[in-house]
C-alpha atoms as one frame of an Amber mdcrd trajectory, in Angstrom:
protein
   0.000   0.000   0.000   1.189   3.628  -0.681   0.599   6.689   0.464   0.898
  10.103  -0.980   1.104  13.347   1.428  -0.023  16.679  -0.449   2.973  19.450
   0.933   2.371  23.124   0.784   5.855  25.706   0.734   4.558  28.155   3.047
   6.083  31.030   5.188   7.325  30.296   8.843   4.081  31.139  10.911   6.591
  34.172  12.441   6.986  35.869   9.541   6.159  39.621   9.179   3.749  40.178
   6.284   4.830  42.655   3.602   3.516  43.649  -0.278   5.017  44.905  -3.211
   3.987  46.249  -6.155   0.865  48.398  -4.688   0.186  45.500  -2.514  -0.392
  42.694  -5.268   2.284  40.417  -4.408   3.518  39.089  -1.480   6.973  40.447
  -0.519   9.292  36.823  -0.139  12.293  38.641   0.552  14.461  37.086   3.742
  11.314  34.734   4.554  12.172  31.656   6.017   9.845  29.032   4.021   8.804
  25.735   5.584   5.909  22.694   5.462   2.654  23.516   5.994   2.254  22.206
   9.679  -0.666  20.572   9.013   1.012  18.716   5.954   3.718  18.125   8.509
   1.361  16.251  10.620   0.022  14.391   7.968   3.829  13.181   6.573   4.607
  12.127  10.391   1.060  10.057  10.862   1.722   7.966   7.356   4.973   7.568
   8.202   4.044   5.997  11.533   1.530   3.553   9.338   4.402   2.830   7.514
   6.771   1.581  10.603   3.766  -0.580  12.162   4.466  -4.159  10.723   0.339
  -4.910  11.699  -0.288  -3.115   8.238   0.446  -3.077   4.446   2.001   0.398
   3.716   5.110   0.341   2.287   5.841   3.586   0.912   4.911   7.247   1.503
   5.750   9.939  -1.307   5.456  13.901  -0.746   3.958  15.770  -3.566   4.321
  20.131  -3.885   3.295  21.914  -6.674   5.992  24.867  -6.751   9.216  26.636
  -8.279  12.509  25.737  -7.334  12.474  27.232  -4.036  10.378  24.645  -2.602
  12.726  21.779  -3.273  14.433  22.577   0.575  10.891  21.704   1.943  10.758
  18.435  -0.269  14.332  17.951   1.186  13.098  17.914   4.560  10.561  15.753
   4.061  12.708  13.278   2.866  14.763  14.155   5.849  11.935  13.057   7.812
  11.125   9.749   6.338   9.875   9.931   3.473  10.903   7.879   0.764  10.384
   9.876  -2.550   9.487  13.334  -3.103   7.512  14.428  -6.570   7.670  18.335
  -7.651   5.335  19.627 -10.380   7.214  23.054 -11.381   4.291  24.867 -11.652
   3.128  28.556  -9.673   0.820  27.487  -6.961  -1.365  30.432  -7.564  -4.981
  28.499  -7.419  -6.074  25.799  -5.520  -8.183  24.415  -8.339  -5.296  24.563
 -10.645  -2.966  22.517  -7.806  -5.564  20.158  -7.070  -5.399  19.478 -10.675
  -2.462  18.981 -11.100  -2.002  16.511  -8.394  -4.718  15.026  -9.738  -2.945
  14.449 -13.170   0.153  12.893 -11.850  -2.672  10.721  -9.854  -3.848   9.316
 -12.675  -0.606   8.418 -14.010   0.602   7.164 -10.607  -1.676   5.680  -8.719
  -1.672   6.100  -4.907  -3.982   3.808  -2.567  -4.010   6.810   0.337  -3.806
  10.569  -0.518  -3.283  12.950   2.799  -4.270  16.398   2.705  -3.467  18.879
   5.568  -7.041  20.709   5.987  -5.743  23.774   4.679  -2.094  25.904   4.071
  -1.260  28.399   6.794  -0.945  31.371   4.205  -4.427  31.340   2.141  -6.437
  28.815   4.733  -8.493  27.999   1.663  -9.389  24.003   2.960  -9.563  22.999
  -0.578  -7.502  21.338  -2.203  -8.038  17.805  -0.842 -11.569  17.642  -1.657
 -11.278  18.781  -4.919  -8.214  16.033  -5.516 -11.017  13.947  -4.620 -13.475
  14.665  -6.978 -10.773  15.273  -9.765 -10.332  11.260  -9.136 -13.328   9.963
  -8.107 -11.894   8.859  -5.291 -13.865   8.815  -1.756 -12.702  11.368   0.346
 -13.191  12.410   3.925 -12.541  15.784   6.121 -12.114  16.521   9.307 -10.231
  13.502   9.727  -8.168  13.356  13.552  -7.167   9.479  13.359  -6.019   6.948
  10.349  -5.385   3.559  11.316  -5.636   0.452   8.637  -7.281  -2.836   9.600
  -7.045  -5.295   6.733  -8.069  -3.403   3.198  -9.663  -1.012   4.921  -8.436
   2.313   6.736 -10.843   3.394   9.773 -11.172   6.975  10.399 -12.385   9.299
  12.870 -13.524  12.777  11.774 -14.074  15.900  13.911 -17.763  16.778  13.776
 -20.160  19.433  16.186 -20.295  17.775  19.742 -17.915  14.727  19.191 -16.349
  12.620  16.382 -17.565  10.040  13.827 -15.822   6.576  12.897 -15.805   6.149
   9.640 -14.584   2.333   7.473 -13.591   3.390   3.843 -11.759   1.565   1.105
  -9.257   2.404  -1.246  -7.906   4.561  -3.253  -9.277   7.376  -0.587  -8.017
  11.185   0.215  -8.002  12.227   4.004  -8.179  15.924   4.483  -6.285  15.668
   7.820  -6.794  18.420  11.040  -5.139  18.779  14.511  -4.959  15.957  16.093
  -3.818  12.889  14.011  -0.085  13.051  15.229   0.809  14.441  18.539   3.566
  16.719  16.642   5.535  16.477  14.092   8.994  14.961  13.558  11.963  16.666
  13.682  14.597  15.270  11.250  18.040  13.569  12.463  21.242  13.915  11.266
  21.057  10.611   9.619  17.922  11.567   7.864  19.707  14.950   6.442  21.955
  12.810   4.872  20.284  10.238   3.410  17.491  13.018   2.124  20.421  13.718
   0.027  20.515  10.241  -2.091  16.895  10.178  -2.197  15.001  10.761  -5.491
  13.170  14.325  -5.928  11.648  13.899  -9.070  10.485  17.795 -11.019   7.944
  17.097 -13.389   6.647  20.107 -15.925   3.082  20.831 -15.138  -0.609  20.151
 -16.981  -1.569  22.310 -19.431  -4.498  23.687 -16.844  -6.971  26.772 -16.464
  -6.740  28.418 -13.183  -9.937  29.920 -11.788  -8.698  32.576  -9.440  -6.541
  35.605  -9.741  -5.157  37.539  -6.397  -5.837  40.948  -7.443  -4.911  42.819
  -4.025  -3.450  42.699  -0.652  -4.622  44.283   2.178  -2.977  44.304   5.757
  -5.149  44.208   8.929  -6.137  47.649  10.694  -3.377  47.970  13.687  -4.934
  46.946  17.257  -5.713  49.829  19.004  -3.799  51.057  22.389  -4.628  48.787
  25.726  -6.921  50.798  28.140  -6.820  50.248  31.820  -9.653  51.198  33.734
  -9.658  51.731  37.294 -10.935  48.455  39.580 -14.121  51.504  40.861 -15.061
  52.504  37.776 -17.319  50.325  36.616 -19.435  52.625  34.899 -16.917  54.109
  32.664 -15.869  50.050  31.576 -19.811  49.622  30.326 -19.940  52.901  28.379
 -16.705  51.788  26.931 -17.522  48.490  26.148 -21.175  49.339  24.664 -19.678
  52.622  22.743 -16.411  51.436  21.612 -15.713  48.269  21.509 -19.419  47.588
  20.820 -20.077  44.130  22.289 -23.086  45.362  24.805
């Protein structure tokens, strides 16, 4: 059994937002880019399938639609555990337009499990998996907190109001993956470093593809206004201020 973990190149979650260009790019100068933690999470929980001998998986492949830039991420990956990484050099502008073109190398290269992270820390569009999903025809289920394979099937547990769900699905199947289905993710060892180095990264050119979506402008978050302290005895003056300014009476 293999399984294929979706990646996303995305900005360390400390990084200080700038634009350029009368805010319609993002300014990537002296960012420090890394996985997607919930793509991180994802990687570590199929590699643990992987190391349990009570199941069938074999292999576990990172995917990343992206320029050059990205290949450190794939390196790390690889650094981690995995044993291939696949880049389609393509702009990952649109999530329709990745999703498809996961969804072409998919077709060509079959996978039995796809994992999705729920959604990138930059655009938190929660996408992506479920349209690789329908791209394939594959079942596919969100939410998800737990993987665990039994036999040819994989049982699931899913995230929904006031508790969870278990779920028993066959394969091939894409798990949009949340908080909660690894404790946290690996960090690689020096022995992993090195060995990421002999493992294959594989750039492939991309589909010929529409994308549906065009980033037109940026716009920064108003600044927080100044803390205001109010004295312990005036109570009075913390209503008025609460119904007249920060308007949540």
């Amino acid at each position: 059994m293999k399984i294929l973990v979706c990646t996303s190149n995305v900005p360390d979650t400390t990084t200080k937002v700038k634009f350029k260009e009368d805010n319609t790019l993002f300014d990537d100068s002296g960012v420090q880019w890394i996985i997607n933690p919930w793509d991180e999470l994802a990687l570590t929980r199929a590699l643990e399938l992987k190391e349990d001998a009570g199941n069938s998986v074999d292999e576990v492949s990172v995917i990343n639609v992206g320029g050059a830039q990205t290949d450190a991420t794939l390196r790390k990956a690889l650094a981690i555990g995995a044993d291939k990484a696949f880049r389609i050099d393509a702009c990952a502008a649109d999530a329709y337009y990745v999703a498809g073109q996961i969804a072409a190398y998919l077709k060509e290269n079959p996978f039995d499990i796809v994992f999705s992270g729920i959604e990138s820390s930059d655009y938190n569009g929660s996408s992506v998996g479920a349209m690789i999903a329908e791209f394939m025809n594959y079942s596919g289920v969100s939410s998800v907190t737990s993987v665990n394979i039994e036999g040819d099937d994989v049982i699931l547990y899913r995230a929904i109001p006031g508790g969870k769900q278990k779920i028993k699905a066959g394969v091939p199947l894409v798990a949009v993956v949340q908080k909660g289905i690894a404790k946290e993710p690996r960090i690689p060892a020096m022995r992993g470093i090195m060995m990421a180095r002999k493992k294959p990264l594989e750039v492939m050119p991309a589909k010929e593809m529409e994308m549906l979506t065009k980033s037109v402008k940026f716009e920064l978050p108003k600044a927080k206004g100044a803390c205001k302290m109010i004295d312990a005895g005036h109570v009075e003056q913390l209503v008025e201020l609460l119904k007249n300014e920060a308007k949540v009476l």
